[in-house]
């Protein structure tokens, strides 16, 4: 009897549950359906939900108009804000940059930075009165240009070798390139940036004793601008120009002065770009070049062992890939050696047309020193040996080297030297 009673009560409960599900007029809860209903019941109830929503029987199932409006308004406002911000960002890239006054002038430091001097170049015949500190990489073509100038004119200077990877030696300045030159002036040390500006400013000072170095530097302001890609860049104005208070042309014509300026610029913008793809043409050449840089720069004396190895191996690996990019950027020939030969032959043809030993005539001028300085940066590399074998640059190059070693430019006395 007990079993029969339990069976009837269970059967009655099942019938009541089935009846309740059948007459339910509200939308079923999906989670409840998964737990207590069969798969067929879920499909049935979902169909019922869709039918009621589409026919409008149950208005509570439709989204409220206010919610829909707020959603659409938010999306529209976000899209409008994003489009406006993107446009302003794009437009700002191409707006001209304001340069107050005549631009930025290299600062005068009250004291010399607390950096250890790597070595001193003392020239007994130096009468320039200049006290200079050169921050450099030993085989940077632009640093080599400055050294060639100083050596030729017999000017003493101190050297600080900069670690090309870590660059701790130039952390004191916002200008993160080399060379950087510090010159002792009244009130501290005048900073000079950019190799061509350094050479032009020092030449202007040496040629005209009425010039004050701090005043000369003001003729070479730095301005900021956006390039064609919207990237902010800085450029030193007038860096190829010599600044005289009077007419001190040393009997040169205007055309000769302009030609000198033109070929100084050619050395910086054409010749120099053929070097890296040649020096770092292969991984073996890149490693050989950095080992030579280490030898010339005496890195074993200046840097710890791990710093030296870091510079050699990381530098060689990085420059191998950079050399490939530079080859494409400057449209060099597939055989990059040929591009180097072509530019050097071009330079020799210009000198030959003058029928003089140097571009400057019987004595070198600033264009000769610029080209020599750039080429001297690769003298210990395999690319330079190939250059000597495949062109006739050797006689001119080694004659220039002799002039620099012997300080030939100082023979006529600083203040009236051939430019």
Short mmCIF file of C-alpha atoms in Angstrom, two decimals:
data_model
loop_
_atom_site.label_atom_id
_atom_site.label_comp_id
_atom_site.label_asym_id
_atom_site.label_seq_id
_atom_site.Cartn_x
_atom_site.Cartn_y
_atom_site.Cartn_z
CA UNK A 1 0.00 0.00 0.00
CA UNK A 2 2.81 2.38 0.87
CA UNK A 3 4.51 1.71 -2.48
CA UNK A 4 1.25 2.22 -4.35
CA UNK A 5 0.70 5.52 -2.53
CA UNK A 6 4.20 6.78 -3.37
CA UNK A 7 3.76 5.75 -7.03
CA UNK A 8 0.46 7.64 -7.37
CA UNK A 9 1.86 10.76 -5.68
CA UNK A 10 4.89 10.76 -8.00
CA UNK A 11 2.68 10.30 -11.06
CA UNK A 12 0.45 13.14 -9.89
CA UNK A 13 3.50 15.47 -9.43
CA UNK A 14 4.76 14.74 -12.93
CA UNK A 15 1.34 15.50 -14.43
CA UNK A 16 1.12 18.77 -12.52
CA UNK A 17 4.62 19.85 -13.67
CA UNK A 18 3.76 19.05 -17.28
CA UNK A 19 0.54 21.04 -17.05
CA UNK A 20 2.32 24.05 -15.54
CA UNK A 21 4.90 24.09 -18.36
CA UNK A 22 2.17 23.87 -20.97
CA UNK A 23 0.17 26.84 -19.65
CA UNK A 24 3.13 29.08 -18.80
CA UNK A 25 2.74 32.43 -20.66
CA UNK A 26 6.04 34.10 -19.69
CA UNK A 27 9.34 33.72 -21.52
CA UNK A 28 11.27 30.76 -20.17
CA UNK A 29 14.70 31.22 -18.68
CA UNK A 30 17.33 29.54 -20.89
CA UNK A 31 19.39 28.34 -17.95
CA UNK A 32 16.26 26.82 -16.35
CA UNK A 33 15.46 25.11 -19.64
CA UNK A 34 18.91 23.52 -19.83
CA UNK A 35 18.49 22.08 -16.34
CA UNK A 36 14.90 20.92 -16.32
CA UNK A 37 13.65 20.66 -19.90
CA UNK A 38 14.50 18.41 -22.77
CA UNK A 39 16.21 19.70 -25.93
CA UNK A 40 12.88 19.65 -27.80
CA UNK A 41 11.26 21.81 -25.15
CA UNK A 42 14.11 24.36 -25.44
CA UNK A 43 13.57 24.67 -29.19
CA UNK A 44 9.81 25.00 -28.67
CA UNK A 45 10.15 27.75 -26.10
CA UNK A 46 12.73 29.65 -28.19
CA UNK A 47 10.40 29.55 -31.18
CA UNK A 48 7.61 30.83 -28.98
CA UNK A 49 9.90 33.67 -27.77
CA UNK A 50 10.73 34.69 -31.33
CA UNK A 51 7.07 34.52 -32.43
CA UNK A 52 5.85 36.66 -29.55
CA UNK A 53 8.62 39.26 -30.14
CA UNK A 54 8.00 39.52 -33.90
CA UNK A 55 4.19 39.79 -33.64
CA UNK A 56 4.32 42.24 -30.78
CA UNK A 57 2.21 40.07 -28.44
CA UNK A 58 4.62 40.64 -25.57
CA UNK A 59 5.73 44.30 -25.72
CA UNK A 60 8.05 43.84 -22.75
CA UNK A 61 10.39 41.78 -24.94
CA UNK A 62 11.17 44.70 -27.26
CA UNK A 63 14.13 46.97 -26.41
CA UNK A 64 13.19 50.37 -25.13
CA UNK A 65 13.53 53.21 -27.63
CA UNK A 66 15.45 55.31 -25.11
CA UNK A 67 18.11 52.61 -24.69
CA UNK A 68 18.47 52.22 -28.44
CA UNK A 69 18.81 55.98 -28.89
CA UNK A 70 21.48 56.25 -26.19
CA UNK A 71 23.45 53.38 -27.74
CA UNK A 72 23.36 54.86 -31.24
CA UNK A 73 24.21 58.33 -29.94
CA UNK A 74 27.20 56.96 -28.04
CA UNK A 75 28.52 55.13 -31.07
CA UNK A 76 28.11 58.22 -33.23
CA UNK A 77 29.83 60.49 -30.73
CA UNK A 78 32.73 58.05 -30.34
CA UNK A 79 33.21 57.76 -34.09
CA UNK A 80 33.07 61.55 -34.49
CA UNK A 81 35.58 62.12 -31.69
CA UNK A 82 37.97 59.49 -33.07
CA UNK A 83 37.81 60.91 -36.58
CA UNK A 84 38.41 64.44 -35.31
CA UNK A 85 41.35 63.43 -33.14
CA UNK A 86 42.95 61.47 -35.99
CA UNK A 87 42.58 64.43 -38.35
CA UNK A 88 44.10 66.88 -35.87
CA UNK A 89 47.01 64.52 -35.17
CA UNK A 90 47.65 64.08 -38.89
CA UNK A 91 47.40 67.82 -39.54
CA UNK A 92 49.71 68.73 -36.64
CA UNK A 93 52.53 66.70 -38.19
CA UNK A 94 52.63 69.04 -41.15
CA UNK A 95 52.23 72.36 -39.36
CA UNK A 96 55.36 74.54 -39.41
CA UNK A 97 57.37 74.54 -36.17
CA UNK A 98 57.90 77.90 -34.53
CA UNK A 99 61.57 78.80 -34.04
CA UNK A 100 61.85 81.77 -31.69
CA UNK A 101 64.27 84.49 -32.76
CA UNK A 102 66.93 83.14 -35.11
CA UNK A 103 66.71 79.55 -33.89
CA UNK A 104 68.54 77.63 -31.20
CA UNK A 105 72.18 78.43 -30.47
CA UNK A 106 74.49 75.77 -29.04
CA UNK A 107 74.88 76.42 -25.29
CA UNK A 108 77.88 77.62 -23.32
CA UNK A 109 78.62 75.21 -20.47
CA UNK A 110 79.84 76.80 -17.22
CA UNK A 111 82.19 73.88 -16.60
CA UNK A 112 83.76 71.04 -18.53
CA UNK A 113 81.75 67.79 -18.13
CA UNK A 114 83.23 65.36 -15.64
CA UNK A 115 84.50 63.00 -18.34
CA UNK A 116 87.93 61.40 -18.51
CA UNK A 117 90.09 62.59 -21.41
CA UNK A 118 91.14 59.65 -23.59
CA UNK A 119 94.26 61.29 -25.05
CA UNK A 120 95.78 64.67 -25.82
CA UNK A 121 97.01 65.82 -29.23
CA UNK A 122 99.66 68.46 -28.55
CA UNK A 123 101.17 70.35 -31.49
CA UNK A 124 104.14 72.55 -30.45
CA UNK A 125 103.63 75.03 -33.30
CA UNK A 126 99.99 75.71 -32.39
CA UNK A 127 99.40 79.45 -32.08
CA UNK A 128 95.61 79.44 -32.40
CA UNK A 129 94.96 80.05 -28.71
CA UNK A 130 92.14 77.50 -28.84
CA UNK A 131 91.50 74.95 -26.09
CA UNK A 132 89.37 72.19 -27.59
CA UNK A 133 87.84 68.91 -26.44
CA UNK A 134 86.56 66.60 -29.20
CA UNK A 135 83.96 63.92 -28.39
CA UNK A 136 84.15 61.34 -31.15
CA UNK A 137 84.12 57.81 -32.52
CA UNK A 138 87.60 57.13 -33.93
CA UNK A 139 86.37 55.91 -37.32
CA UNK A 140 83.23 58.01 -37.77
CA UNK A 141 83.67 59.77 -41.14
CA UNK A 142 82.35 63.05 -39.73
CA UNK A 143 84.72 62.87 -36.75
CA UNK A 144 87.57 62.05 -39.13
CA UNK A 145 86.73 65.21 -41.08
CA UNK A 146 87.14 67.35 -37.96
CA UNK A 147 90.41 65.65 -37.00
CA UNK A 148 91.77 66.11 -40.53
CA UNK A 149 90.96 69.83 -40.28
CA UNK A 150 92.57 70.23 -36.85
CA UNK A 151 95.65 68.23 -37.83
CA UNK A 152 96.13 70.09 -41.10
CA UNK A 153 95.98 73.50 -39.43
CA UNK A 154 98.13 72.35 -36.51
CA UNK A 155 95.59 72.90 -33.73
CA UNK A 156 96.02 71.03 -30.45
CA UNK A 157 92.99 69.26 -28.98
CA UNK A 158 91.93 66.70 -26.39
CA UNK A 159 89.99 63.60 -27.39
CA UNK A 160 87.19 61.79 -25.56
CA UNK A 161 86.38 58.43 -27.13
CA UNK A 162 82.64 57.76 -26.97
CA UNK A 163 81.38 54.22 -26.51
CA UNK A 164 79.36 53.75 -29.73
CA UNK A 165 76.83 51.43 -28.06
CA UNK A 166 76.36 52.80 -24.53
CA UNK A 167 77.41 56.43 -25.25
CA UNK A 168 77.83 57.33 -21.57
CA UNK A 169 80.37 60.02 -22.50
CA UNK A 170 77.75 62.30 -24.13
CA UNK A 171 74.92 61.90 -21.63
CA UNK A 172 75.55 65.48 -20.52
CA UNK A 173 74.22 66.93 -23.80
CA UNK A 174 70.85 66.78 -25.54
CA UNK A 175 72.69 66.50 -28.86
CA UNK A 176 73.22 62.76 -29.24
CA UNK A 177 75.42 62.67 -32.33
CA UNK A 178 79.17 62.94 -32.78
CA UNK A 179 81.34 64.86 -33.23
CA UNK A 180 80.72 67.35 -30.45
CA UNK A 181 83.40 69.97 -29.82
CA UNK A 182 83.83 72.07 -26.69
CA UNK A 183 85.91 75.25 -27.03
CA UNK A 184 87.13 77.31 -24.06
CA UNK A 185 85.63 80.80 -24.16
CA UNK A 186 84.99 83.57 -21.66
CA UNK A 187 82.43 82.28 -19.21
CA UNK A 188 82.81 78.57 -19.88
CA UNK A 189 82.93 76.15 -22.80
CA UNK A 190 81.17 76.83 -26.08
CA UNK A 191 79.52 73.71 -27.52
CA UNK A 192 79.76 73.19 -31.29
CA UNK A 193 77.70 70.48 -33.00
CA UNK A 194 77.91 69.00 -36.52
CA UNK A 195 81.23 68.43 -38.30
CA UNK A 196 80.64 70.93 -41.11
CA UNK A 197 79.50 73.63 -38.70
CA UNK A 198 82.56 72.98 -36.51
CA UNK A 199 84.91 73.36 -39.48
CA UNK A 200 83.16 76.48 -40.80
CA UNK A 201 83.05 78.17 -37.40
CA UNK A 202 86.70 77.45 -36.57
CA UNK A 203 87.82 78.53 -40.05
CA UNK A 204 85.88 81.79 -39.70
CA UNK A 205 87.52 82.38 -36.33
CA UNK A 206 91.04 81.55 -37.52
CA UNK A 207 90.84 83.62 -40.69
CA UNK A 208 89.52 86.76 -39.08
CA UNK A 209 91.06 87.72 -35.77
CA UNK A 210 88.32 90.32 -35.34
CA UNK A 211 85.90 87.45 -34.84
CA UNK A 212 84.90 86.25 -31.39
CA UNK A 213 84.12 82.54 -31.31
CA UNK A 214 80.89 82.99 -29.36
CA UNK A 215 79.71 85.54 -31.90
CA UNK A 216 80.71 83.28 -34.79
CA UNK A 217 78.65 80.41 -33.37
CA UNK A 218 75.56 82.63 -33.39
CA UNK A 219 75.78 82.64 -37.19
CA UNK A 220 74.95 78.91 -37.19
CA UNK A 221 71.55 78.58 -35.48
CA UNK A 222 69.73 75.27 -35.28
CA UNK A 223 66.11 75.17 -36.45
CA UNK A 224 63.45 72.49 -36.09
CA UNK A 225 61.13 71.40 -38.89
CA UNK A 226 58.84 68.57 -40.01
CA UNK A 227 59.99 66.55 -43.00
CA UNK A 228 57.72 65.16 -45.74
CA UNK A 229 56.74 62.26 -43.47
CA UNK A 230 55.81 64.53 -40.56
CA UNK A 231 58.90 63.54 -38.56
CA UNK A 232 60.46 66.31 -36.47
CA UNK A 233 64.05 67.05 -37.44
CA UNK A 234 66.71 69.63 -36.68
CA UNK A 235 69.13 71.34 -39.03
CA UNK A 236 72.01 73.75 -38.47
CA UNK A 237 71.74 76.69 -40.82
CA UNK A 238 74.67 78.08 -42.84
CA UNK A 239 76.94 75.22 -41.83
CA UNK A 240 78.88 75.29 -45.11
CA UNK A 241 79.35 79.09 -45.04
CA UNK A 242 82.39 80.97 -43.75
CA UNK A 243 81.59 84.10 -41.73
CA UNK A 244 83.88 87.11 -42.13
CA UNK A 245 83.39 90.63 -40.87
CA UNK A 246 85.30 91.97 -43.84
CA UNK A 247 86.21 90.77 -47.33
CA UNK A 248 88.73 88.02 -46.58
CA UNK A 249 88.51 85.81 -49.63
CA UNK A 250 92.29 85.34 -50.05
CA UNK A 251 92.02 86.51 -53.67
CA UNK A 252 89.54 83.78 -54.52
CA UNK A 253 86.63 84.39 -56.83
CA UNK A 254 83.01 84.01 -55.81
CA UNK A 255 82.76 80.94 -58.07
CA UNK A 256 85.71 79.28 -56.32
CA UNK A 257 84.17 79.86 -52.91
CA UNK A 258 80.85 78.44 -54.08
CA UNK A 259 82.59 75.40 -55.62
CA UNK A 260 84.36 74.67 -52.36
CA UNK A 261 81.04 74.84 -50.53
CA UNK A 262 79.38 72.59 -53.12
CA UNK A 263 81.98 69.81 -52.80
CA UNK A 264 82.06 69.97 -49.03
CA UNK A 265 78.34 69.27 -49.17
CA UNK A 266 78.90 66.51 -51.74
CA UNK A 267 81.26 64.74 -49.34
CA UNK A 268 78.54 64.77 -46.65
CA UNK A 269 75.52 63.92 -48.77
CA UNK A 270 76.90 61.62 -51.48
CA UNK A 271 80.34 60.17 -50.84
CA UNK A 272 79.76 59.30 -47.20
CA UNK A 273 76.70 57.19 -48.04
CA UNK A 274 78.80 54.79 -50.12
CA UNK A 275 80.96 53.83 -47.13
CA UNK A 276 78.79 51.81 -44.72
CA UNK A 277 77.31 49.45 -47.36
CA UNK A 278 80.90 48.68 -48.45
CA UNK A 279 82.52 48.41 -45.04
CA UNK A 280 79.71 46.17 -43.71
CA UNK A 281 79.04 44.37 -46.99
CA UNK A 282 79.37 40.91 -45.40
CA UNK A 283 79.40 39.70 -41.82
CA UNK A 284 83.13 38.93 -42.09
CA UNK A 285 83.87 42.43 -43.38
CA UNK A 286 81.72 43.97 -40.65
CA UNK A 287 83.57 42.05 -37.94
CA UNK A 288 86.97 42.87 -39.49
CA UNK A 289 86.03 46.55 -39.60
CA UNK A 290 85.00 46.66 -35.95
CA UNK A 291 88.19 44.91 -34.89
CA UNK A 292 90.11 47.59 -36.75
CA UNK A 293 87.99 50.29 -35.08
CA UNK A 294 88.92 48.74 -31.73
CA UNK A 295 92.61 48.82 -32.60
CA UNK A 296 92.59 52.42 -33.83
CA UNK A 297 90.47 53.65 -30.94
CA UNK A 298 92.48 51.70 -28.34
CA UNK A 299 89.28 50.30 -26.90
CA UNK A 300 91.18 47.78 -24.77
CA UNK A 301 92.55 50.74 -22.78
CA UNK A 302 89.37 52.78 -22.67
CA UNK A 303 86.60 50.23 -22.14
CA UNK A 304 86.21 47.15 -19.98
CA UNK A 305 86.54 43.78 -21.67
CA UNK A 306 82.79 43.17 -21.76
CA UNK A 307 82.16 46.66 -23.18
CA UNK A 308 84.73 46.09 -25.90
CA UNK A 309 83.23 42.73 -26.89
CA UNK A 310 79.72 44.20 -26.76
CA UNK A 311 80.67 47.01 -29.13
CA UNK A 312 82.52 44.73 -31.56
CA UNK A 313 79.98 41.92 -31.90
CA UNK A 314 76.73 43.80 -31.37
CA UNK A 315 77.98 46.70 -33.47
CA UNK A 316 79.13 44.47 -36.34
CA UNK A 317 75.87 42.51 -36.35
CA UNK A 318 73.73 45.66 -36.29
CA UNK A 319 75.74 47.51 -38.94
CA UNK A 320 75.58 44.56 -41.32
CA UNK A 321 71.79 44.98 -41.54
CA UNK A 322 71.95 48.78 -41.44
CA UNK A 323 74.35 48.67 -44.39
CA UNK A 324 71.76 46.74 -46.41
CA UNK A 325 69.10 49.35 -45.64
CA UNK A 326 71.45 52.20 -46.56
CA UNK A 327 72.17 50.53 -49.88
CA UNK A 328 68.47 50.65 -50.76
CA UNK A 329 67.88 54.10 -49.32
CA UNK A 330 70.66 55.73 -51.33
CA UNK A 331 70.05 53.71 -54.51
CA UNK A 332 73.52 52.19 -54.68
CA UNK A 333 74.38 49.67 -57.34
CA UNK A 334 73.96 45.95 -56.72
CA UNK A 335 77.75 45.78 -56.46
CA UNK A 336 78.22 48.49 -53.83
CA UNK A 337 81.95 48.56 -54.50
CA UNK A 338 81.22 50.01 -57.92
CA UNK A 339 79.26 52.88 -56.37
CA UNK A 340 82.27 53.72 -54.20
CA UNK A 341 84.62 53.57 -57.19
CA UNK A 342 82.31 55.75 -59.29
CA UNK A 343 82.13 58.55 -56.73
CA UNK A 344 85.90 58.58 -56.16
CA UNK A 345 86.53 58.63 -59.91
CA UNK A 346 84.08 61.51 -60.19
CA UNK A 347 86.11 63.44 -57.60
CA UNK A 348 89.37 62.72 -59.43
CA UNK A 349 87.94 63.92 -62.74
CA UNK A 350 87.02 67.25 -61.15
CA UNK A 351 90.59 67.70 -59.87
CA UNK A 352 92.08 66.65 -63.21
CA UNK A 353 90.05 69.28 -65.02
CA UNK A 354 91.66 71.89 -62.80
CA UNK A 355 95.11 70.52 -63.71
CA UNK A 356 96.27 71.01 -60.12
CA UNK A 357 97.31 68.51 -57.43
CA UNK A 358 94.31 69.36 -55.26
CA UNK A 359 90.83 70.73 -55.61
CA UNK A 360 92.06 73.88 -53.89
CA UNK A 361 94.92 74.30 -56.37
CA UNK A 362 98.50 73.83 -55.29
CA UNK A 363 97.37 73.52 -51.67
CA UNK A 364 94.36 71.69 -50.24
CA UNK A 365 91.23 73.59 -49.29
CA UNK A 366 88.24 72.65 -47.13
CA UNK A 367 86.75 70.47 -49.88
CA UNK A 368 89.97 68.43 -50.09
CA UNK A 369 90.00 68.03 -46.32
CA UNK A 370 86.34 66.96 -46.27
CA UNK A 371 86.80 64.24 -48.90
CA UNK A 372 90.07 63.05 -47.36
CA UNK A 373 88.55 62.96 -43.87
CA UNK A 374 85.58 60.89 -45.04
CA UNK A 375 87.78 58.36 -46.86
CA UNK A 376 90.28 58.12 -43.99
CA UNK A 377 87.54 56.58 -41.84
CA UNK A 378 87.78 53.30 -43.82
CA UNK A 379 91.56 53.20 -44.35
CA UNK A 380 92.00 49.97 -42.40
CA UNK A 381 89.07 48.17 -44.02
CA UNK A 382 89.03 45.71 -46.91
CA UNK A 383 86.90 48.14 -48.92
CA UNK A 384 89.69 50.74 -48.86
CA UNK A 385 92.26 48.28 -50.20
CA UNK A 386 89.88 47.42 -53.04
CA UNK A 387 89.44 51.15 -53.69
CA UNK A 388 93.21 51.63 -54.08
CA UNK A 389 93.42 48.69 -56.48
CA UNK A 390 90.51 49.73 -58.69
CA UNK A 391 90.91 53.52 -58.84
CA UNK A 392 93.73 56.08 -58.98
CA UNK A 393 92.75 57.76 -55.71
CA UNK A 394 95.95 56.65 -53.94
CA UNK A 395 98.39 59.46 -54.91
CA UNK A 396 95.95 62.22 -53.98
CA UNK A 397 94.89 60.46 -50.76
CA UNK A 398 98.36 59.78 -49.38
CA UNK A 399 99.54 63.26 -50.33
CA UNK A 400 96.64 64.64 -48.28
CA UNK A 401 97.61 62.37 -45.40
CA UNK A 402 101.15 63.74 -45.46
CA UNK A 403 99.83 67.32 -45.37
CA UNK A 404 97.74 66.51 -42.28
CA UNK A 405 100.56 64.71 -40.48
CA UNK A 406 102.95 67.59 -41.15
CA UNK A 407 100.35 70.26 -40.23
CA UNK A 408 100.96 72.01 -43.52
CA UNK A 409 98.11 74.46 -42.99
CA UNK A 410 99.84 76.10 -40.05
CA UNK A 411 102.94 77.09 -42.07
CA UNK A 412 101.50 80.44 -43.10
CA UNK A 413 100.33 81.22 -39.57
CA UNK A 414 96.82 80.88 -38.12
CA UNK A 415 94.66 83.82 -38.98
CA UNK A 416 95.78 83.90 -42.60
CA UNK A 417 95.77 80.28 -43.74
CA UNK A 418 94.55 79.03 -47.08
CA UNK A 419 90.93 77.91 -46.76
#
